[in-house]
């Protein structure tokens, strides 16, 4: 399937987890909120869910776009009530805009969603977003057992799952 991000991408890193991880500080302003755009995006997402066009949806929040996609990948593989413990990998497409790639992947801009759709529905979803004056772009496709991005080492879902589920054990000693 295809992953589409809906909502403005400004690469906002102030008060973000990325900033805290890189500098040990939370500084700057939080991302601005455009309530009108959030309402339009929310209505579109709700319509995609109701129509069955969205296979899955996740809001972008703490950690930004890449963390959202990683969470979706770990939760992937749910069919008929049973879940593939490994999840479903993702091939990410390189960002080709003007902002630094790290700001796009980890920026915590408000009002963004990642929507999983069939390849046949991707152009329709992009057009529906455009008609609502919402930025939208294809960010990747599902498949495999890792999160991959050209020019970067693949991140196997098994490693990601071990890290994700093992943090509490490490914290407790």
mmCIF file with all atom_site columns, C-alpha atoms in Angstrom:
data_model
loop_
_atom_site.group_PDB
_atom_site.id
_atom_site.type_symbol
_atom_site.label_atom_id
_atom_site.label_alt_id
_atom_site.label_comp_id
_atom_site.label_asym_id
_atom_site.label_entity_id
_atom_site.label_seq_id
_atom_site.pdbx_PDB_ins_code
_atom_site.Cartn_x
_atom_site.Cartn_y
_atom_site.Cartn_z
_atom_site.occupancy
_atom_site.B_iso_or_equiv
_atom_site.pdbx_formal_charge
_atom_site.auth_seq_id
_atom_site.auth_comp_id
_atom_site.auth_asym_id
_atom_site.auth_atom_id
_atom_site.pdbx_PDB_model_num
ATOM 1   C CA . UNK A 1 1   ? 0.000   0.000   0.000  1.00 0.00 ? 1   UNK A CA 1
ATOM 2   C CA . UNK A 1 2   ? 0.934   3.684   -0.205 1.00 0.00 ? 2   UNK A CA 1
ATOM 3   C CA . UNK A 1 3   ? 1.597   6.127   2.658  1.00 0.00 ? 3   UNK A CA 1
ATOM 4   C CA . UNK A 1 4   ? 0.484   9.731   2.235  1.00 0.00 ? 4   UNK A CA 1
ATOM 5   C CA . UNK A 1 5   ? 1.193   12.593  4.625  1.00 0.00 ? 5   UNK A CA 1
ATOM 6   C CA . UNK A 1 6   ? -1.604  15.160  4.761  1.00 0.00 ? 6   UNK A CA 1
ATOM 7   C CA . UNK A 1 7   ? -0.986  18.579  6.293  1.00 0.00 ? 7   UNK A CA 1
ATOM 8   C CA . UNK A 1 8   ? 1.588   21.340  6.145  1.00 0.00 ? 8   UNK A CA 1
ATOM 9   C CA . UNK A 1 9   ? 5.226   20.354  6.547  1.00 0.00 ? 9   UNK A CA 1
ATOM 10  C CA . UNK A 1 10  ? 7.240   23.245  7.911  1.00 0.00 ? 10  UNK A CA 1
ATOM 11  C CA . UNK A 1 11  ? 9.922   21.241  9.734  1.00 0.00 ? 11  UNK A CA 1
ATOM 12  C CA . UNK A 1 12  ? 9.186   22.814  13.109 1.00 0.00 ? 12  UNK A CA 1
ATOM 13  C CA . UNK A 1 13  ? 11.785  21.567  15.609 1.00 0.00 ? 13  UNK A CA 1
ATOM 14  C CA . UNK A 1 14  ? 11.226  23.983  18.520 1.00 0.00 ? 14  UNK A CA 1
ATOM 15  C CA . UNK A 1 15  ? 10.147  22.134  21.694 1.00 0.00 ? 15  UNK A CA 1
ATOM 16  C CA . UNK A 1 16  ? 10.499  18.821  19.792 1.00 0.00 ? 16  UNK A CA 1
ATOM 17  C CA . UNK A 1 17  ? 11.830  15.440  20.892 1.00 0.00 ? 17  UNK A CA 1
ATOM 18  C CA . UNK A 1 18  ? 14.454  15.753  18.159 1.00 0.00 ? 18  UNK A CA 1
ATOM 19  C CA . UNK A 1 19  ? 15.697  19.024  19.631 1.00 0.00 ? 19  UNK A CA 1
ATOM 20  C CA . UNK A 1 20  ? 15.790  17.516  23.108 1.00 0.00 ? 20  UNK A CA 1
ATOM 21  C CA . UNK A 1 21  ? 17.690  14.456  21.886 1.00 0.00 ? 21  UNK A CA 1
ATOM 22  C CA . UNK A 1 22  ? 20.187  16.556  19.884 1.00 0.00 ? 22  UNK A CA 1
ATOM 23  C CA . UNK A 1 23  ? 20.786  19.309  22.465 1.00 0.00 ? 23  UNK A CA 1
ATOM 24  C CA . UNK A 1 24  ? 19.364  18.081  25.763 1.00 0.00 ? 24  UNK A CA 1
ATOM 25  C CA . UNK A 1 25  ? 17.031  21.075  25.806 1.00 0.00 ? 25  UNK A CA 1
ATOM 26  C CA . UNK A 1 26  ? 13.484  22.033  24.926 1.00 0.00 ? 26  UNK A CA 1
ATOM 27  C CA . UNK A 1 27  ? 13.807  25.555  23.514 1.00 0.00 ? 27  UNK A CA 1
ATOM 28  C CA . UNK A 1 28  ? 11.956  27.880  21.200 1.00 0.00 ? 28  UNK A CA 1
ATOM 29  C CA . UNK A 1 29  ? 8.277   28.073  20.476 1.00 0.00 ? 29  UNK A CA 1
ATOM 30  C CA . UNK A 1 30  ? 5.990   25.112  19.987 1.00 0.00 ? 30  UNK A CA 1
ATOM 31  C CA . UNK A 1 31  ? 4.636   24.647  16.466 1.00 0.00 ? 31  UNK A CA 1
ATOM 32  C CA . UNK A 1 32  ? 1.900   27.055  15.418 1.00 0.00 ? 32  UNK A CA 1
ATOM 33  C CA . UNK A 1 33  ? -1.643  25.759  15.044 1.00 0.00 ? 33  UNK A CA 1
ATOM 34  C CA . UNK A 1 34  ? -3.916  26.557  12.078 1.00 0.00 ? 34  UNK A CA 1
ATOM 35  C CA . UNK A 1 35  ? -7.340  25.585  13.393 1.00 0.00 ? 35  UNK A CA 1
ATOM 36  C CA . UNK A 1 36  ? -9.084  26.012  10.030 1.00 0.00 ? 36  UNK A CA 1
ATOM 37  C CA . UNK A 1 37  ? -6.625  23.654  8.327  1.00 0.00 ? 37  UNK A CA 1
ATOM 38  C CA . UNK A 1 38  ? -6.928  21.205  11.236 1.00 0.00 ? 38  UNK A CA 1
ATOM 39  C CA . UNK A 1 39  ? -10.711 21.133  10.827 1.00 0.00 ? 39  UNK A CA 1
ATOM 40  C CA . UNK A 1 40  ? -10.414 20.493  7.068  1.00 0.00 ? 40  UNK A CA 1
ATOM 41  C CA . UNK A 1 41  ? -7.818  17.766  7.638  1.00 0.00 ? 41  UNK A CA 1
ATOM 42  C CA . UNK A 1 42  ? -9.894  16.148  10.383 1.00 0.00 ? 42  UNK A CA 1
ATOM 43  C CA . UNK A 1 43  ? -12.979 16.069  8.175  1.00 0.00 ? 43  UNK A CA 1
ATOM 44  C CA . UNK A 1 44  ? -11.019 14.555  5.301  1.00 0.00 ? 44  UNK A CA 1
ATOM 45  C CA . UNK A 1 45  ? -9.501  11.899  7.542  1.00 0.00 ? 45  UNK A CA 1
ATOM 46  C CA . UNK A 1 46  ? -12.905 11.050  9.009  1.00 0.00 ? 46  UNK A CA 1
ATOM 47  C CA . UNK A 1 47  ? -14.386 10.767  5.489  1.00 0.00 ? 47  UNK A CA 1
ATOM 48  C CA . UNK A 1 48  ? -11.535 8.481   4.372  1.00 0.00 ? 48  UNK A CA 1
ATOM 49  C CA . UNK A 1 49  ? -12.086 6.238   7.375  1.00 0.00 ? 49  UNK A CA 1
ATOM 50  C CA . UNK A 1 50  ? -15.878 6.116   6.924  1.00 0.00 ? 50  UNK A CA 1
ATOM 51  C CA . UNK A 1 51  ? -15.597 5.305   3.205  1.00 0.00 ? 51  UNK A CA 1
ATOM 52  C CA . UNK A 1 52  ? -13.051 2.555   3.858  1.00 0.00 ? 52  UNK A CA 1
ATOM 53  C CA . UNK A 1 53  ? -10.489 4.304   1.632  1.00 0.00 ? 53  UNK A CA 1
ATOM 54  C CA . UNK A 1 54  ? -8.039  4.614   4.535  1.00 0.00 ? 54  UNK A CA 1
ATOM 55  C CA . UNK A 1 55  ? -6.483  1.273   5.458  1.00 0.00 ? 55  UNK A CA 1
ATOM 56  C CA . UNK A 1 56  ? -4.903  2.909   8.506  1.00 0.00 ? 56  UNK A CA 1
ATOM 57  C CA . UNK A 1 57  ? -4.355  6.428   9.831  1.00 0.00 ? 57  UNK A CA 1
ATOM 58  C CA . UNK A 1 58  ? -2.008  7.898   12.414 1.00 0.00 ? 58  UNK A CA 1
ATOM 59  C CA . UNK A 1 59  ? -1.626  11.495  13.544 1.00 0.00 ? 59  UNK A CA 1
ATOM 60  C CA . UNK A 1 60  ? 1.863   12.971  13.545 1.00 0.00 ? 60  UNK A CA 1
ATOM 61  C CA . UNK A 1 61  ? 2.783   14.023  17.064 1.00 0.00 ? 61  UNK A CA 1
ATOM 62  C CA . UNK A 1 62  ? 5.818   13.547  19.317 1.00 0.00 ? 62  UNK A CA 1
ATOM 63  C CA . UNK A 1 63  ? 8.840   12.692  17.212 1.00 0.00 ? 63  UNK A CA 1
ATOM 64  C CA . UNK A 1 64  ? 7.344   13.789  13.898 1.00 0.00 ? 64  UNK A CA 1
ATOM 65  C CA . UNK A 1 65  ? 6.746   11.982  10.626 1.00 0.00 ? 65  UNK A CA 1
ATOM 66  C CA . UNK A 1 66  ? 9.405   9.290   10.938 1.00 0.00 ? 66  UNK A CA 1
ATOM 67  C CA . UNK A 1 67  ? 8.292   8.258   14.429 1.00 0.00 ? 67  UNK A CA 1
ATOM 68  C CA . UNK A 1 68  ? 4.673   8.138   13.214 1.00 0.00 ? 68  UNK A CA 1
ATOM 69  C CA . UNK A 1 69  ? 5.634   5.855   10.340 1.00 0.00 ? 69  UNK A CA 1
ATOM 70  C CA . UNK A 1 70  ? 7.726   3.666   12.659 1.00 0.00 ? 70  UNK A CA 1
ATOM 71  C CA . UNK A 1 71  ? 4.750   3.285   15.010 1.00 0.00 ? 71  UNK A CA 1
ATOM 72  C CA . UNK A 1 72  ? 2.529   2.365   12.070 1.00 0.00 ? 72  UNK A CA 1
ATOM 73  C CA . UNK A 1 73  ? 5.095   -0.166  10.830 1.00 0.00 ? 73  UNK A CA 1
ATOM 74  C CA . UNK A 1 74  ? 5.300   -1.835  14.244 1.00 0.00 ? 74  UNK A CA 1
ATOM 75  C CA . UNK A 1 75  ? 1.507   -2.009  14.450 1.00 0.00 ? 75  UNK A CA 1
ATOM 76  C CA . UNK A 1 76  ? 1.200   -3.204  10.831 1.00 0.00 ? 76  UNK A CA 1
ATOM 77  C CA . UNK A 1 77  ? 0.194   -6.629  9.726  1.00 0.00 ? 77  UNK A CA 1
ATOM 78  C CA . UNK A 1 78  ? -3.146  -6.701  11.518 1.00 0.00 ? 78  UNK A CA 1
ATOM 79  C CA . UNK A 1 79  ? -5.577  -8.817  9.543  1.00 0.00 ? 79  UNK A CA 1
ATOM 80  C CA . UNK A 1 80  ? -8.706  -10.548 10.767 1.00 0.00 ? 80  UNK A CA 1
ATOM 81  C CA . UNK A 1 81  ? -7.935  -9.925  14.425 1.00 0.00 ? 81  UNK A CA 1
ATOM 82  C CA . UNK A 1 82  ? -4.453  -11.445 14.396 1.00 0.00 ? 82  UNK A CA 1
ATOM 83  C CA . UNK A 1 83  ? -1.274  -9.438  14.101 1.00 0.00 ? 83  UNK A CA 1
ATOM 84  C CA . UNK A 1 84  ? 2.033   -10.324 12.533 1.00 0.00 ? 84  UNK A CA 1
ATOM 85  C CA . UNK A 1 85  ? 4.402   -9.822  15.472 1.00 0.00 ? 85  UNK A CA 1
ATOM 86  C CA . UNK A 1 86  ? 7.061   -8.404  13.177 1.00 0.00 ? 86  UNK A CA 1
ATOM 87  C CA . UNK A 1 87  ? 4.919   -5.635  11.689 1.00 0.00 ? 87  UNK A CA 1
ATOM 88  C CA . UNK A 1 88  ? 5.140   -4.392  8.116  1.00 0.00 ? 88  UNK A CA 1
ATOM 89  C CA . UNK A 1 89  ? 8.171   -2.599  6.737  1.00 0.00 ? 89  UNK A CA 1
ATOM 90  C CA . UNK A 1 90  ? 8.176   0.659   4.788  1.00 0.00 ? 90  UNK A CA 1
ATOM 91  C CA . UNK A 1 91  ? 10.246  1.980   1.912  1.00 0.00 ? 91  UNK A CA 1
ATOM 92  C CA . UNK A 1 92  ? 10.431  5.743   2.426  1.00 0.00 ? 92  UNK A CA 1
ATOM 93  C CA . UNK A 1 93  ? 10.826  8.050   -0.551 1.00 0.00 ? 93  UNK A CA 1
ATOM 94  C CA . UNK A 1 94  ? 13.494  10.757  -0.236 1.00 0.00 ? 94  UNK A CA 1
ATOM 95  C CA . UNK A 1 95  ? 12.252  14.245  0.597  1.00 0.00 ? 95  UNK A CA 1
ATOM 96  C CA . UNK A 1 96  ? 12.951  16.575  -2.328 1.00 0.00 ? 96  UNK A CA 1
ATOM 97  C CA . UNK A 1 97  ? 11.812  19.935  -0.937 1.00 0.00 ? 97  UNK A CA 1
ATOM 98  C CA . UNK A 1 98  ? 13.675  22.980  0.324  1.00 0.00 ? 98  UNK A CA 1
ATOM 99  C CA . UNK A 1 99  ? 13.743  22.155  4.044  1.00 0.00 ? 99  UNK A CA 1
ATOM 100 C CA . UNK A 1 100 ? 16.500  20.061  5.655  1.00 0.00 ? 100 UNK A CA 1
ATOM 101 C CA . UNK A 1 101 ? 15.553  16.379  5.580  1.00 0.00 ? 101 UNK A CA 1
ATOM 102 C CA . UNK A 1 102 ? 15.921  16.017  9.365  1.00 0.00 ? 102 UNK A CA 1
ATOM 103 C CA . UNK A 1 103 ? 13.375  18.812  9.867  1.00 0.00 ? 103 UNK A CA 1
ATOM 104 C CA . UNK A 1 104 ? 10.854  17.036  7.610  1.00 0.00 ? 104 UNK A CA 1
ATOM 105 C CA . UNK A 1 105 ? 11.335  13.604  9.195  1.00 0.00 ? 105 UNK A CA 1
ATOM 106 C CA . UNK A 1 106 ? 11.413  14.810  12.838 1.00 0.00 ? 106 UNK A CA 1
ATOM 107 C CA . UNK A 1 107 ? 9.605   18.178  12.819 1.00 0.00 ? 107 UNK A CA 1
ATOM 108 C CA . UNK A 1 108 ? 6.501   18.220  14.993 1.00 0.00 ? 108 UNK A CA 1
ATOM 109 C CA . UNK A 1 109 ? 4.257   20.362  12.789 1.00 0.00 ? 109 UNK A CA 1
ATOM 110 C CA . UNK A 1 110 ? 0.632   20.344  13.884 1.00 0.00 ? 110 UNK A CA 1
ATOM 111 C CA . UNK A 1 111 ? -2.348  18.996  11.966 1.00 0.00 ? 111 UNK A CA 1
ATOM 112 C CA . UNK A 1 112 ? -0.579  16.248  10.006 1.00 0.00 ? 112 UNK A CA 1
ATOM 113 C CA . UNK A 1 113 ? -1.725  12.693  9.404  1.00 0.00 ? 113 UNK A CA 1
ATOM 114 C CA . UNK A 1 114 ? -0.226  9.678   7.698  1.00 0.00 ? 114 UNK A CA 1
ATOM 115 C CA . UNK A 1 115 ? -2.835  7.743   5.735  1.00 0.00 ? 115 UNK A CA 1
ATOM 116 C CA . UNK A 1 116 ? -2.300  4.277   4.298  1.00 0.00 ? 116 UNK A CA 1
ATOM 117 C CA . UNK A 1 117 ? -4.243  3.651   1.089  1.00 0.00 ? 117 UNK A CA 1
ATOM 118 C CA . UNK A 1 118 ? -4.225  1.185   -1.780 1.00 0.00 ? 118 UNK A CA 1
ATOM 119 C CA . UNK A 1 119 ? -2.187  2.246   -4.822 1.00 0.00 ? 119 UNK A CA 1
ATOM 120 C CA . UNK A 1 120 ? -5.468  2.624   -6.710 1.00 0.00 ? 120 UNK A CA 1
ATOM 121 C CA . UNK A 1 121 ? -6.746  5.237   -4.210 1.00 0.00 ? 121 UNK A CA 1
ATOM 122 C CA . UNK A 1 122 ? -3.545  7.296   -3.823 1.00 0.00 ? 122 UNK A CA 1
ATOM 123 C CA . UNK A 1 123 ? -4.198  9.863   -6.580 1.00 0.00 ? 123 UNK A CA 1
ATOM 124 C CA . UNK A 1 124 ? -7.811  10.283  -5.471 1.00 0.00 ? 124 UNK A CA 1
ATOM 125 C CA . UNK A 1 125 ? -6.732  11.013  -1.883 1.00 0.00 ? 125 UNK A CA 1
ATOM 126 C CA . UNK A 1 126 ? -4.095  13.500  -3.079 1.00 0.00 ? 126 UNK A CA 1
ATOM 127 C CA . UNK A 1 127 ? -6.740  15.244  -5.198 1.00 0.00 ? 127 UNK A CA 1
ATOM 128 C CA . UNK A 1 128 ? -9.243  15.380  -2.331 1.00 0.00 ? 128 UNK A CA 1
ATOM 129 C CA . UNK A 1 129 ? -6.588  17.001  -0.131 1.00 0.00 ? 129 UNK A CA 1
ATOM 130 C CA . UNK A 1 130 ? -5.696  19.483  -2.876 1.00 0.00 ? 130 UNK A CA 1
ATOM 131 C CA . UNK A 1 131 ? -9.364  20.471  -3.271 1.00 0.00 ? 131 UNK A CA 1
ATOM 132 C CA . UNK A 1 132 ? -9.443  21.231  0.468  1.00 0.00 ? 132 UNK A CA 1
ATOM 133 C CA . UNK A 1 133 ? -6.238  23.265  0.145  1.00 0.00 ? 133 UNK A CA 1
ATOM 134 C CA . UNK A 1 134 ? -4.327  20.765  2.271  1.00 0.00 ? 134 UNK A CA 1
ATOM 135 C CA . UNK A 1 135 ? -0.751  19.883  1.369  1.00 0.00 ? 135 UNK A CA 1
ATOM 136 C CA . UNK A 1 136 ? -0.328  16.161  0.719  1.00 0.00 ? 136 UNK A CA 1
ATOM 137 C CA . UNK A 1 137 ? 2.394   13.962  -0.718 1.00 0.00 ? 137 UNK A CA 1
ATOM 138 C CA . UNK A 1 138 ? 3.272   10.303  -1.011 1.00 0.00 ? 138 UNK A CA 1
ATOM 139 C CA . UNK A 1 139 ? 6.012   9.459   1.492  1.00 0.00 ? 139 UNK A CA 1
ATOM 140 C CA . UNK A 1 140 ? 6.471   5.729   0.979  1.00 0.00 ? 140 UNK A CA 1
ATOM 141 C CA . UNK A 1 141 ? 5.087   2.276   0.354  1.00 0.00 ? 141 UNK A CA 1
ATOM 142 C CA . UNK A 1 142 ? 4.681   -0.689  2.640  1.00 0.00 ? 142 UNK A CA 1
ATOM 143 C CA . UNK A 1 143 ? 6.524   -3.968  2.352  1.00 0.00 ? 143 UNK A CA 1
ATOM 144 C CA . UNK A 1 144 ? 9.431   -5.912  3.697  1.00 0.00 ? 144 UNK A CA 1
ATOM 145 C CA . UNK A 1 145 ? 10.678  -6.198  7.243  1.00 0.00 ? 145 UNK A CA 1
ATOM 146 C CA . UNK A 1 146 ? 12.566  -2.919  7.697  1.00 0.00 ? 146 UNK A CA 1
ATOM 147 C CA . UNK A 1 147 ? 12.202  0.831   7.394  1.00 0.00 ? 147 UNK A CA 1
ATOM 148 C CA . UNK A 1 148 ? 14.383  1.870   4.481  1.00 0.00 ? 148 UNK A CA 1
ATOM 149 C CA . UNK A 1 149 ? 15.409  5.221   3.032  1.00 0.00 ? 149 UNK A CA 1
ATOM 150 C CA . UNK A 1 150 ? 17.827  5.540   0.120  1.00 0.00 ? 150 UNK A CA 1
ATOM 151 C CA . UNK A 1 151 ? 21.298  6.436   1.356  1.00 0.00 ? 151 UNK A CA 1
ATOM 152 C CA . UNK A 1 152 ? 20.639  5.250   4.926  1.00 0.00 ? 152 UNK A CA 1
ATOM 153 C CA . UNK A 1 153 ? 21.094  1.891   6.614  1.00 0.00 ? 153 UNK A CA 1
ATOM 154 C CA . UNK A 1 154 ? 17.836  -0.090  6.819  1.00 0.00 ? 154 UNK A CA 1
ATOM 155 C CA . UNK A 1 155 ? 16.263  -0.281  10.271 1.00 0.00 ? 155 UNK A CA 1
ATOM 156 C CA . UNK A 1 156 ? 14.978  -3.838  10.763 1.00 0.00 ? 156 UNK A CA 1
ATOM 157 C CA . UNK A 1 157 ? 11.593  -3.897  12.478 1.00 0.00 ? 157 UNK A CA 1
ATOM 158 C CA . UNK A 1 158 ? 12.888  -6.618  14.809 1.00 0.00 ? 158 UNK A CA 1
ATOM 159 C CA . UNK A 1 159 ? 15.555  -4.185  16.111 1.00 0.00 ? 159 UNK A CA 1
ATOM 160 C CA . UNK A 1 160 ? 13.028  -1.372  16.370 1.00 0.00 ? 160 UNK A CA 1
ATOM 161 C CA . UNK A 1 161 ? 10.565  -3.600  18.246 1.00 0.00 ? 161 UNK A CA 1
ATOM 162 C CA . UNK A 1 162 ? 13.270  -4.795  20.679 1.00 0.00 ? 162 UNK A CA 1
ATOM 163 C CA . UNK A 1 163 ? 14.252  -1.199  21.383 1.00 0.00 ? 163 UNK A CA 1
ATOM 164 C CA . UNK A 1 164 ? 10.663  -0.029  21.667 1.00 0.00 ? 164 UNK A CA 1
ATOM 165 C CA . UNK A 1 165 ? 9.584   -2.807  23.999 1.00 0.00 ? 165 UNK A CA 1
ATOM 166 C CA . UNK A 1 166 ? 12.848  -3.030  25.945 1.00 0.00 ? 166 UNK A CA 1
ATOM 167 C CA . UNK A 1 167 ? 13.156  0.556   27.157 1.00 0.00 ? 167 UNK A CA 1
ATOM 168 C CA . UNK A 1 168 ? 11.136  -0.106  30.324 1.00 0.00 ? 168 UNK A CA 1
ATOM 169 C CA . UNK A 1 169 ? 13.291  -3.098  31.274 1.00 0.00 ? 169 UNK A CA 1
ATOM 170 C CA . UNK A 1 170 ? 16.385  -0.938  30.821 1.00 0.00 ? 170 UNK A CA 1
ATOM 171 C CA . UNK A 1 171 ? 14.854  1.815   32.911 1.00 0.00 ? 171 UNK A CA 1
ATOM 172 C CA . UNK A 1 172 ? 13.963  -0.586  35.731 1.00 0.00 ? 172 UNK A CA 1
ATOM 173 C CA . UNK A 1 173 ? 17.490  -2.001  35.782 1.00 0.00 ? 173 UNK A CA 1
#
